[in-house]
Coordinates of C-alpha atoms in Angstrom, one line a residue:
S1 CA -5.1 150.9 24.9
H2 CA -3.8 150.5 28.6
Y3 CA -6.5 150.4 31.6
V4 CA -6.0 150.5 35.3
D5 CA -9.0 148.4 36.4
I6 CA -9.9 150.1 39.7
T7 CA -11.8 147.7 42.7
F8 CA -13.2 147.9 45.5
T9 CA -15.3 146.4 48.5
I10 CA -17.9 148.0 50.3
T11 CA -18.9 145.4 53.0
L12 CA -22.8 146.0 55.3
P13 CA -24.1 144.3 57.9
Y14 CA -26.9 141.8 56.4
P15 CA -29.8 142.2 58.8
Q16 CA -31.8 139.3 59.6
A17 CA -35.2 140.8 60.5
L18 CA -35.6 141.8 56.7
S19 CA -37.4 139.8 54.3
S20 CA -35.5 138.4 51.2
Q21 CA -37.6 140.6 48.9
D22 CA -37.2 143.7 51.0
A23 CA -32.6 142.4 50.9
F24 CA -33.2 142.7 47.1
Q25 CA -35.1 145.9 46.9
Q26 CA -32.5 147.7 49.1
I27 CA -29.4 146.1 47.2
N28 CA -31.3 147.2 44.0
K29 CA -31.7 150.7 45.0
L30 CA -28.1 150.8 46.8
K31 CA -26.6 149.4 43.4
G32 CA -29.0 151.9 41.4
D33 CA -27.1 154.7 44.3
I34 CA -23.3 153.4 44.3
F35 CA -23.6 153.6 40.0
A36 CA -24.9 157.3 39.7
R37 CA -22.9 158.7 41.8
L38 CA -19.9 157.2 41.0
S39 CA -20.5 157.9 37.2
E40 CA -21.7 161.5 38.4
E41 CA -17.8 161.3 39.8
A42 CA -16.9 160.1 37.1
D43 CA -17.8 162.9 34.7
S44 CA -17.0 165.5 37.0
G45 CA -13.3 164.6 36.2
L46 CA -13.3 163.3 40.4
F47 CA -11.4 159.4 39.1
S48 CA -8.3 161.3 36.9
F49 CA -4.8 159.4 37.8
L50 CA -1.7 160.3 35.9
G51 CA -3.2 162.1 33.1
L52 CA -5.6 159.6 32.7
K53 CA -9.8 161.0 33.3
A54 CA -12.6 158.5 33.6
D55 CA -15.7 159.2 32.2
A56 CA -19.7 157.7 33.4
Y57 CA -19.1 154.8 30.2
S58 CA -15.8 153.4 32.6
V59 CA -18.0 152.8 35.4
G60 CA -19.0 149.2 35.8
Y61 CA -22.4 148.4 37.3
P62 CA -22.0 147.9 40.6
K63 CA -22.0 143.7 42.0
V64 CA -23.9 142.2 44.6
V65 CA -21.8 139.3 46.4
A66 CA -22.7 138.2 50.0
Q67 CA -20.8 136.5 52.8
C68 CA -22.7 134.0 54.2
P69 CA -21.9 131.8 57.5
P70 CA -19.4 128.5 57.7
G71 CA -21.2 126.5 55.9
S72 CA -23.6 127.9 53.7
L73 CA -23.7 129.2 49.9
Y74 CA -24.6 132.4 48.3
V75 CA -27.6 131.9 46.3
D76 CA -28.4 134.8 43.6
K77 CA -31.5 134.2 42.1
A78 CA -32.0 138.1 40.9
V79 CA -34.3 137.1 38.2
A80 CA -36.7 135.7 41.4
S81 CA -36.1 138.6 43.1
S82 CA -33.5 136.9 45.8
Y83 CA -30.6 137.0 47.6
H84 CA -29.8 135.1 50.6
C85 CA -27.8 132.4 51.9
V86 CA -28.2 128.2 51.2
G87 CA -26.9 125.8 54.0
C88 CA -25.8 122.2 53.5
S89 CA -28.5 120.0 54.8
P90 CA -27.2 117.2 57.4
G91 CA -25.3 114.7 55.3
H92 CA -23.8 117.7 53.2
F93 CA -20.7 120.0 54.4
L94 CA -19.1 122.9 52.4
P95 CA -15.2 123.2 53.0
D96 CA -13.4 126.2 53.2
N97 CA -13.5 128.0 49.3
A98 CA -15.8 125.2 47.9
T99 CA -18.5 126.7 45.7
Q100 CA -21.2 122.9 46.1
C101 CA -22.2 121.6 49.2
Q102 CA -20.2 117.7 49.3
E103 CA -21.9 114.6 50.6
C104 CA -19.8 113.3 54.0
P105 CA -17.6 110.3 53.2
V106 CA -18.1 106.6 54.1
G107 CA -17.1 106.2 57.5
T108 CA -18.3 110.0 58.6
F109 CA -21.7 111.8 59.1
T110 CA -22.6 115.4 60.2
E111 CA -26.0 115.9 61.9
L112 CA -26.0 119.8 61.1
D113 CA -27.3 122.0 58.9
N114 CA -24.4 124.7 57.3
A115 CA -21.5 122.0 58.7
T116 CA -18.1 122.7 57.5
S117 CA -17.3 119.4 58.1
C118 CA -17.9 116.1 58.7
D119 CA -17.3 113.9 62.1
P120 CA -16.0 110.2 62.0
C121 CA -17.4 106.8 63.6
P122 CA -16.4 105.9 66.5
Q123 CA -13.3 102.9 66.4
G124 CA -14.6 99.8 65.2
K125 CA -18.1 101.6 63.1
T126 CA -18.1 103.0 59.6
T127 CA -21.6 103.8 57.6
R128 CA -22.9 102.1 54.9
G129 CA -22.0 105.0 51.9
P130 CA -21.6 108.7 51.4
G131 CA -23.5 111.2 52.4
S132 CA -24.6 110.1 56.1
G133 CA -26.5 112.6 57.9
N134 CA -26.9 110.6 61.4
H135 CA -24.9 108.7 64.3
T136 CA -26.7 105.8 63.9
D137 CA -25.9 105.7 60.3
C138 CA -22.7 103.9 62.5
Q139 CA -22.4 100.4 61.3
D140 CA -20.5 98.2 63.2
V141 CA -17.8 96.4 61.2
C142 CA -17.2 92.9 61.1
Q143 CA -13.9 91.5 62.8
A144 CA -11.8 89.4 61.0
G145 CA -12.1 86.2 60.9
S146 CA -15.9 87.2 59.9
M147 CA -17.2 88.9 57.2
S148 CA -21.3 90.1 55.6
R149 CA -21.9 90.6 52.0
D150 CA -21.1 94.5 52.7
G151 CA -18.7 94.0 55.5
L152 CA -20.8 95.3 58.1
A153 CA -22.8 93.6 60.6
P154 CA -24.4 91.3 61.4
C155 CA -21.5 89.3 60.4
Q156 CA -21.0 85.5 60.3
K157 CA -17.7 83.8 61.4
C158 CA -16.0 82.2 58.5
A159 CA -16.7 78.5 57.8
R160 CA -14.5 76.2 58.8
G161 CA -11.0 75.9 56.8
H162 CA -12.1 79.3 55.7
Y163 CA -10.4 82.8 57.2
S164 CA -10.5 86.0 56.6
S165 CA -7.8 88.8 58.0
R166 CA -9.0 91.8 58.3
D167 CA -11.6 93.9 59.4
G168 CA -14.7 95.1 57.2
A169 CA -14.1 91.1 54.8
T170 CA -17.3 90.6 53.0
S171 CA -15.6 87.2 52.2
C172 CA -13.5 84.6 52.9
T173 CA -10.5 83.0 52.0
P174 CA -10.1 79.3 52.0
C175 CA -6.8 78.2 53.8
P176 CA -3.9 76.9 52.3
G177 CA -3.3 73.6 52.3
G178 CA -2.6 71.2 54.9
T179 CA -3.4 74.4 57.0
W180 CA -7.3 74.8 59.1
T181 CA -8.4 76.8 62.0

């Protein structure tokens, strides 16, 4: 047999004043009302198409998916009796169409909750690792001619007869034979 699947969307504003528990109860009541009404209409023959007739058994139970503000995810905790949006914490962001928060990459940070992107550190600075949630996490990068264990300040100049030709060096290289610094 062949089937025709008809899907539609109902968009309702979510009043922020409602508690999560109240919203859960109202959404469940609305889902039940929609299901009952569609089942009745299907049995009455309202959903006839090209000689085919839908019945109450062909009506699926409504699924609720919240549209959360940018930078937050919908959490369906029906077992816990709540529906709500959860935002990403500082140091994390939610790119478009992502399904989970991601850490800000090295060299970026965000101090905001619900961020959709991370801000780059200023020129000549970077972070020690991913997930930085404060601009103060941006540290000076060791300049060419200096180094440190992680390539970030505090830095020390390369010893006589050694060099580093790039920023962020973690070691200095001995000069080739017959050359010096």
